XYZ file of C-alpha atoms in Angstrom:
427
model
C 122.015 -36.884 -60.998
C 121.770 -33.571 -62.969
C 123.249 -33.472 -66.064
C 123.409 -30.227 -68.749
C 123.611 -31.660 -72.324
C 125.624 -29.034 -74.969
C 124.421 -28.604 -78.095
C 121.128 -28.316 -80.430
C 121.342 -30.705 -83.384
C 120.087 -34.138 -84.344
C 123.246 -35.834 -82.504
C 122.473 -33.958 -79.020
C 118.463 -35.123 -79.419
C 119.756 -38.872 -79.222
C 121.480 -38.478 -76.759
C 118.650 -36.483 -74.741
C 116.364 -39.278 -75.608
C 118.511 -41.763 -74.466
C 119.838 -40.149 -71.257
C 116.341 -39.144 -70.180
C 115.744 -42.985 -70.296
C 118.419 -43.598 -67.027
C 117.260 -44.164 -63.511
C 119.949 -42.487 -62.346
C 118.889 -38.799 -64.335
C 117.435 -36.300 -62.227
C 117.207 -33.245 -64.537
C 118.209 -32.857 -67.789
C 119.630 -29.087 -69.003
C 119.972 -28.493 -72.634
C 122.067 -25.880 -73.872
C 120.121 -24.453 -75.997
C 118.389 -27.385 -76.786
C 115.951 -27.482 -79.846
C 112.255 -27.991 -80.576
C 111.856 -31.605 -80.025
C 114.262 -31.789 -76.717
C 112.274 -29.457 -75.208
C 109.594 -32.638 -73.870
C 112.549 -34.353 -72.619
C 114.400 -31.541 -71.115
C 114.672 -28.149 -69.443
C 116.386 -26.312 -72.858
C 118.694 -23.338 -71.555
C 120.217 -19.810 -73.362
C 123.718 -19.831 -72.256
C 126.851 -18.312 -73.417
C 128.569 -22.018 -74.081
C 131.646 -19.883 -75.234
C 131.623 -18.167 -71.805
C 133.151 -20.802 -69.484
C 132.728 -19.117 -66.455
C 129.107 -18.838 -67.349
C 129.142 -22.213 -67.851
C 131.038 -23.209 -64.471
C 128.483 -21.057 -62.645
C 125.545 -22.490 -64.078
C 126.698 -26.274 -63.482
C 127.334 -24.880 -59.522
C 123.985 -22.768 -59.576
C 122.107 -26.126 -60.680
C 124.249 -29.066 -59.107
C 125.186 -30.248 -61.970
C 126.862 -33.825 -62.029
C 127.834 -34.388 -65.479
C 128.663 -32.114 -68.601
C 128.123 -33.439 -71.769
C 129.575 -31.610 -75.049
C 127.802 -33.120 -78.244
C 129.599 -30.782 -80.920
C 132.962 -30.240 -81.354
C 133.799 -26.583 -81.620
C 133.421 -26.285 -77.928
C 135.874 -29.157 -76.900
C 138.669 -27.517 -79.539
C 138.026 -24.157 -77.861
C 138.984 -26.066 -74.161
C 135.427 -26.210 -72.404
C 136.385 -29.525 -71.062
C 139.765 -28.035 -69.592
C 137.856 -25.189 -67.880
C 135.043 -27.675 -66.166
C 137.396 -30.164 -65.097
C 139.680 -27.314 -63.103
C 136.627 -25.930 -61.759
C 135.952 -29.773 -60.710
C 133.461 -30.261 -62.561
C 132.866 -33.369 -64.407
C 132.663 -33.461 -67.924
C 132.624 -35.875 -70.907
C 134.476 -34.759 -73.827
C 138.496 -34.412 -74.047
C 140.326 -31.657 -73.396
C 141.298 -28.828 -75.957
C 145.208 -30.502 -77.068
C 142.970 -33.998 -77.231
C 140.307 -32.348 -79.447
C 143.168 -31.115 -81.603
C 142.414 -34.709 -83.329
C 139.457 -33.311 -84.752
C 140.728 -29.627 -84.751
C 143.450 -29.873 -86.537
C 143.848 -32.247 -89.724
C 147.849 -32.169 -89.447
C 148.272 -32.985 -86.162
C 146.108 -36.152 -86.528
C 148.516 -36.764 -89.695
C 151.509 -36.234 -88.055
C 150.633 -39.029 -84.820
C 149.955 -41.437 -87.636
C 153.082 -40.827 -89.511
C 154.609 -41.268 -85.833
C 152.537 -44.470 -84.483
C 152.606 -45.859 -87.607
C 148.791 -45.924 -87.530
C 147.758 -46.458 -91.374
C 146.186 -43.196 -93.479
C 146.679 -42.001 -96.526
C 150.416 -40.588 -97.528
C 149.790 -36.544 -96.969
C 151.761 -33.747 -96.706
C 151.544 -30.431 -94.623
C 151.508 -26.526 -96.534
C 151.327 -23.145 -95.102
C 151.700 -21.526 -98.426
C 150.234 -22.421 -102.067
C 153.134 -22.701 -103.735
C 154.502 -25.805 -102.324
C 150.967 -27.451 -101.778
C 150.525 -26.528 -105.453
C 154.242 -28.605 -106.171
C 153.089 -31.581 -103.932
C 150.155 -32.065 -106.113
C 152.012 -31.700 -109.844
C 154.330 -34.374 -108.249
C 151.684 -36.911 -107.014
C 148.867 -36.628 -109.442
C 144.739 -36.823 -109.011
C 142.921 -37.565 -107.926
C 144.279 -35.915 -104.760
C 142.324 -34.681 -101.765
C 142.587 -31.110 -100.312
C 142.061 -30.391 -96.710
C 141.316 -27.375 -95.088
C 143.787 -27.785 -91.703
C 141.442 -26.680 -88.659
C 137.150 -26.719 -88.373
C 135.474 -26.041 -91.538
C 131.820 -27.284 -90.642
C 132.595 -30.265 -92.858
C 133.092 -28.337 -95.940
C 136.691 -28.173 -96.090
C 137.494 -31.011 -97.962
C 138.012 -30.817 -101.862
C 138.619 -34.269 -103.977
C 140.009 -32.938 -106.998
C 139.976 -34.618 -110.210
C 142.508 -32.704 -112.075
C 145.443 -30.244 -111.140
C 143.621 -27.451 -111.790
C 140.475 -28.453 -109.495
C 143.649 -29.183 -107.041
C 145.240 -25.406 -107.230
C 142.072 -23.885 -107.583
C 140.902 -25.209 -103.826
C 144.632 -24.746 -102.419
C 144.158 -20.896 -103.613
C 140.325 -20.786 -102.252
C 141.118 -22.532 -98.581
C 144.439 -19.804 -98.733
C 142.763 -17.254 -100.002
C 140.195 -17.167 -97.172
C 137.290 -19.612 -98.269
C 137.376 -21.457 -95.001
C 138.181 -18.413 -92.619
C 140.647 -19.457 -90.300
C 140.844 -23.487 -91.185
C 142.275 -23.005 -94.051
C 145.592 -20.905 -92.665
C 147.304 -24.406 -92.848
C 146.438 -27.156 -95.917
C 146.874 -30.646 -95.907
C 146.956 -32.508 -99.551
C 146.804 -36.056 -99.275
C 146.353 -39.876 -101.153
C 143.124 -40.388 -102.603
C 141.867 -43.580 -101.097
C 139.642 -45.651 -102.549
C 137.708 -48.364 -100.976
C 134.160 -48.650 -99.127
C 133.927 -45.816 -95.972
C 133.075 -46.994 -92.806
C 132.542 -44.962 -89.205
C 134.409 -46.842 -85.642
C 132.861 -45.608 -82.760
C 135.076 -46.416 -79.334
C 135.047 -44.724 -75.898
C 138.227 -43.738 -73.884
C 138.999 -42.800 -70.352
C 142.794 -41.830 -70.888
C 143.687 -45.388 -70.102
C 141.144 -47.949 -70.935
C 139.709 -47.902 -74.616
C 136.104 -49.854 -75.224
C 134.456 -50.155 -79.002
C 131.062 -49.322 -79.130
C 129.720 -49.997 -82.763
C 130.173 -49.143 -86.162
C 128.081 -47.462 -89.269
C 128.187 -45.748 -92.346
C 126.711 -42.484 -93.628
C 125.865 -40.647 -96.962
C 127.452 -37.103 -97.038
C 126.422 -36.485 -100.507
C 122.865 -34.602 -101.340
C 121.598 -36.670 -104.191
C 120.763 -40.211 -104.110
C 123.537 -42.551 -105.570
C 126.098 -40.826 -103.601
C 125.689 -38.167 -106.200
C 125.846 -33.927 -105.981
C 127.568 -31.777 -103.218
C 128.685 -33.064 -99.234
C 126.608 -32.578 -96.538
C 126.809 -32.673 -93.071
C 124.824 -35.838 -93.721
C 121.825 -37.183 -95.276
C 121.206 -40.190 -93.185
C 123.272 -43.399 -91.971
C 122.640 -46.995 -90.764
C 124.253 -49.131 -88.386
C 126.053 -52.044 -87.644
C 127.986 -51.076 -90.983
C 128.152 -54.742 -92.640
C 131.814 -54.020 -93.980
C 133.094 -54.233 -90.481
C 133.102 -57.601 -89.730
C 134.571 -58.717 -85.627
C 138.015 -59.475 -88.035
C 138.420 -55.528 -89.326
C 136.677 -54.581 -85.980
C 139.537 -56.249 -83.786
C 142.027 -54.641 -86.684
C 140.680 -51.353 -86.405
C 141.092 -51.571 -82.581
C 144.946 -52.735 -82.634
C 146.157 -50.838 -85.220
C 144.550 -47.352 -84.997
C 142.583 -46.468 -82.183
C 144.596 -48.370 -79.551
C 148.514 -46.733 -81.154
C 146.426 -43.348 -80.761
C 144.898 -43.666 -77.677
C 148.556 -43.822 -76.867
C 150.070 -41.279 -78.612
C 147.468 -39.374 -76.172
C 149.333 -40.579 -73.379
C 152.695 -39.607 -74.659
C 151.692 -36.744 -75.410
C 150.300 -36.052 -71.701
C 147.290 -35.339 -72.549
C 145.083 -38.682 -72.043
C 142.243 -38.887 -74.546
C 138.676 -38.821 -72.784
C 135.894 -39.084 -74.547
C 134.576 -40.902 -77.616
C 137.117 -41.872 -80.533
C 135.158 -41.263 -83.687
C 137.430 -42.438 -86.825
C 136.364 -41.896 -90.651
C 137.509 -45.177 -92.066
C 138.471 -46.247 -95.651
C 138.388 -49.859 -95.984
C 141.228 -50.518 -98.913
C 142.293 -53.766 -100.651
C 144.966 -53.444 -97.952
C 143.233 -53.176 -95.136
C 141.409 -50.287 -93.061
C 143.353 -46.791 -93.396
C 142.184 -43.595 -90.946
C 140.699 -40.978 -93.002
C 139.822 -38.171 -90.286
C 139.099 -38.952 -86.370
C 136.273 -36.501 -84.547
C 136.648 -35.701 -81.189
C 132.411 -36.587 -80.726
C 129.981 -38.792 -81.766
C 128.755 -38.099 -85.428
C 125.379 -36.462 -86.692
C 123.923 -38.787 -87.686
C 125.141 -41.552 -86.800
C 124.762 -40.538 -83.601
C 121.279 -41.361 -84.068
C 121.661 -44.771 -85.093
C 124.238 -45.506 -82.425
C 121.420 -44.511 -79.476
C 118.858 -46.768 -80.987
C 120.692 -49.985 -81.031
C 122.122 -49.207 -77.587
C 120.184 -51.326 -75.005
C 122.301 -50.507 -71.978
C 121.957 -47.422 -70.082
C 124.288 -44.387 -71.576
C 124.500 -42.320 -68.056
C 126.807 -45.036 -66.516
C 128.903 -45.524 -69.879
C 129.650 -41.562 -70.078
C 130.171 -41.254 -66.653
C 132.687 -44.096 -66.583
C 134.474 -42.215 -69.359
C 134.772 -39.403 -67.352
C 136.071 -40.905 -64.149
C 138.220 -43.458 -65.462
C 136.632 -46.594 -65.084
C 135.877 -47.757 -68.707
C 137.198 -50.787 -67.716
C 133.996 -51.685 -65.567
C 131.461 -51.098 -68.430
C 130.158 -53.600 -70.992
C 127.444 -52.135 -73.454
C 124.585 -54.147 -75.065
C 123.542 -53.662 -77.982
C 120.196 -54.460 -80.203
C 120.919 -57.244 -83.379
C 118.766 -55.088 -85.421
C 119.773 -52.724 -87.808
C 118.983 -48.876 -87.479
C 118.656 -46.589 -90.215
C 118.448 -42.982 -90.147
C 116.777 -40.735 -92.875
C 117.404 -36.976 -92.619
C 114.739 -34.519 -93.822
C 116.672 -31.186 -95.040
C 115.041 -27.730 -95.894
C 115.004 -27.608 -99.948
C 117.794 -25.815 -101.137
C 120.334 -27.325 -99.079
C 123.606 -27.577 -98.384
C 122.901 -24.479 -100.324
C 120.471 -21.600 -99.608
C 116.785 -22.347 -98.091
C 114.391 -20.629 -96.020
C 113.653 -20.620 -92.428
C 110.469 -20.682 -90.579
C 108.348 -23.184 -92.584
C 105.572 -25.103 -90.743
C 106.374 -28.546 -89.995
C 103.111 -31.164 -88.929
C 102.134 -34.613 -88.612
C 104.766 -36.065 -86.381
C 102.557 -36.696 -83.787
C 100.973 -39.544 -86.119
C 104.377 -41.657 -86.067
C 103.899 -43.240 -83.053
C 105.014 -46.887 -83.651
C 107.673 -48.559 -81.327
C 110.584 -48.835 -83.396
C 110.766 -45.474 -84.734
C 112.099 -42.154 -83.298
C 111.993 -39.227 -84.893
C 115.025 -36.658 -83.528
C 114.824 -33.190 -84.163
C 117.994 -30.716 -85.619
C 116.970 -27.627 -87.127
C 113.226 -27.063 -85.244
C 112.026 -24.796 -82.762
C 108.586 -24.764 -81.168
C 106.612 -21.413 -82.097
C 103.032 -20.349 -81.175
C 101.722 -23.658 -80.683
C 103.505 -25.207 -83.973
C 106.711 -26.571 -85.043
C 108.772 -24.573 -87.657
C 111.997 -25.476 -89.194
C 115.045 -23.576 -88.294
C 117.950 -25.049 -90.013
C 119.517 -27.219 -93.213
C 119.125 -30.558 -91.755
C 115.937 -30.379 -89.891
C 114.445 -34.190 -88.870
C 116.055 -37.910 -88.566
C 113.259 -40.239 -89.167
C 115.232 -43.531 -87.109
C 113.833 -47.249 -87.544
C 115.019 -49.984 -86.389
C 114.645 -53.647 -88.288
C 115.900 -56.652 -88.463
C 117.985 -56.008 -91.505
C 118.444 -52.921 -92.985
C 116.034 -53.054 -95.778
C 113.484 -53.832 -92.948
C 114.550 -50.652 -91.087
C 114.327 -48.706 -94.689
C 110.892 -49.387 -95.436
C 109.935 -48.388 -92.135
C 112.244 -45.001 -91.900
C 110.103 -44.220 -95.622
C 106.820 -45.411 -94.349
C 106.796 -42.812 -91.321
C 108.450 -39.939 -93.531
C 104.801 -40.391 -95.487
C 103.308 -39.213 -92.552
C 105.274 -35.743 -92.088
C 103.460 -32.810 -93.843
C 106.542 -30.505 -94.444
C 106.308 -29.095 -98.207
C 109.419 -27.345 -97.704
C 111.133 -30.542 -96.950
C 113.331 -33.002 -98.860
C 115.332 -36.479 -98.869
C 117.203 -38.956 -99.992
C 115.061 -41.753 -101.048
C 118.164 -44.142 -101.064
C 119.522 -44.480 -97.393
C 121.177 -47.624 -97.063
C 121.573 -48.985 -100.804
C 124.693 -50.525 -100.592
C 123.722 -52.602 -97.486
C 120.274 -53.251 -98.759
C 121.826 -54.109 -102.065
C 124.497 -56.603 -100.082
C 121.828 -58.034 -98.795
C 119.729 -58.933 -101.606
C 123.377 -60.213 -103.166
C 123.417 -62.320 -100.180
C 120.017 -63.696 -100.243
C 120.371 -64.305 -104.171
């Protein structure tokens, strides 16, 4: 089958890799692609905000299958526009995306489904955020309501770091996220990521990890869009798993339903695990970056089938495998972000990291004259896997030796709480 991939970061390499690894793939499109896909793929320029472009590429080409790795296109309704041109697509529709589109809306199907999250409440002026957040106290988290690239979430410590980001997300920071604010309960606990697929009817877990938004090692400095992750994610045990699955994504799945607007596509929910049990931070309407890149490691089953079943109803017939080992993912950023860096920098030596268990997946690279260059903030995911996760560590570190990219930085910490749980454990 032909199938055109959507997207050009770290999360839409994995899943290149791993559909280009299906009997049943013919050719794989990427739109646009990036500077590792293209040896795996035919990368594309097309207008993915066009969906009539889109449509009459996917009839030009025969394309089988859509897939939409990020998630502004899904909010903006591609999936609505392939699916009445009969086209099948895996991602949900535009109200279904609103989980990840909208902050509020999420809020207010939990406050409905009883599905457990943090007590919140909803502002379209500063005033009365401002009120909410004399009256509950900090730490308090401010949300920017819509898509904010990940950056439109402020933990205050004190009032005045409160009113000072309910002013900035009203005052324009965010664009058009922040036209509505949500102000909710700090949680505090250890953060998890759930990872389950749904056709509108059937929902099926998948697996679980945890990533490291923060810059600085420790956990420390400003958020990312993410510095690395490792999965399975050890707090999740098959008890909080099977908890997770009856008391959030199942009630939400159907809320979907009630809603008429069936939920297809993956569930991806931020978790906080609490001293009370696991509470819904966020959900995304796609797989994470880059956990994404951990998930597509461990997987040992075909993905074409699993997607495909997702689209077409039939989740019910699928059983995924999975590898025992642990993956870990390290990403190498351009120096200077989240901030300001420079583009165009050389990037050599991945051709030496050749052993089995690693991958390394591509985000912000092109291919230019010959050479790889760097394009973007988060540039490379060196991905081990290992039979535990300080196993899959040393490896991810070992291969990063081997990358000549002076421009380049990371973390040199991925994984500490799991590698430190482990040592606890063998102690």
């Amino acid at each position: 089958m032909n199938i055109l991939l959507i997207g050009s970061g770290g999360r839409e390499h994995a899943l290149a890799w791993k559909i280009a690894q299906s009997p049943s793939l013919s050719t794989l499109y990427c739109a646009p692609g990036n500077g590792g896909m293209q040896d795996i793929a035919e990368c594309i320029t097309l207008d993915i905000s066009n969906h009539e472009t889109v449509i009459n590429f996917c009839r030009e080409n025969a394309v089988d299958l859509v897939v939409v790795g990020p998630e502004a296109p899904l909010v903006e309704g591609i999936a609505d526009a392939l699916t009445d041109a009969g086209i099948k697509v895996f991602g949900p529709k535009r109200i279904a995306a609103q989980l990840e589109g909208s902050k509020g809306f999420t809020k207010d199907i939990c406050a409905k489904y009883n599905i457990p999250t943090a007590a919140y409440g909803r502002f379209k002026a500063a005033r009365p955020a401002k009120d909410y957040v004399t009256q509950n106290g900090t730490p308090i988290v401010v949300k920017a309501d819509g898509l904010a690239a990940g950056k439109g979430v402020i933990i205050a410590q004190t009032v005045e770091e409160a009113h000072a980001a309910i002013d900035d997300m009203f005052g324009g920071a965010y664009g058009d996220a922040g036209v509505e604010v949500v102000v909710e309960e700090f949680l505090e606990g250890e953060e998890a990521s759930f990872f389950a697929l749904s056709d509108g009817i059937s929902v099926l877990p998948l697996a679980t990890a945890q990533d490291h938004k923060t810059v600085g090692d420790g956990d420390t400095g400003p958020n990312t869009g993410g510095m690395g992750a490792y999965s399975p994610a050890p707090v999740m045990t098959e008890d909080m798993t099977a908890q997770v699955m009856r008391e959030i994504i199942k009630p939400t799945a159907q809320a979907m339903r009630d809603m008429g607007c069936p939920y297809q596509g993956v569930f991806f929910a931020g978790l906080m695990i609490t001293a009370t049990g696991p509470k819904l931070i966020e959900y995304n309407c796609r797989f994470g970056d880059p956990e994404c890149q951990v998930l597509m490691m461990r997987l040992k089953s075909d993905l074409v089938p699993l997607l495909v079943a997702t689209a077409d109803g039939t989740l019910d017939s699928q059983m995924p495998v999975w590898h025992e080992q642990t993956a870990l993912t390290v990403v190498l950023a351009a120096k200077g972000y989240p901030g300001s860096y420079t583009k165009g920098t050389p990037i050599a030596g991945l051709n030496s990291i050749t052993a089995a268990n690693l991958q390394v997946f591509h985000a912000g690279t092109q291919q230019k004259d010959g050479g790889l260059i760097a394009t973007g903030g988060r540039v490379l995911n060196v991905t081990a896997l290992g039979p535990r996760v300080s196993d899959a560590q040393q490896s991810a570190y070992e291969a990063i030796k081997q990358i000549d990219w002076p421009e380049g930085f990371c973390r040199s910490d991925i994984g500490w709480r799991a590698v430190a749980r482990e040592t606890s454990v063998a102690d």
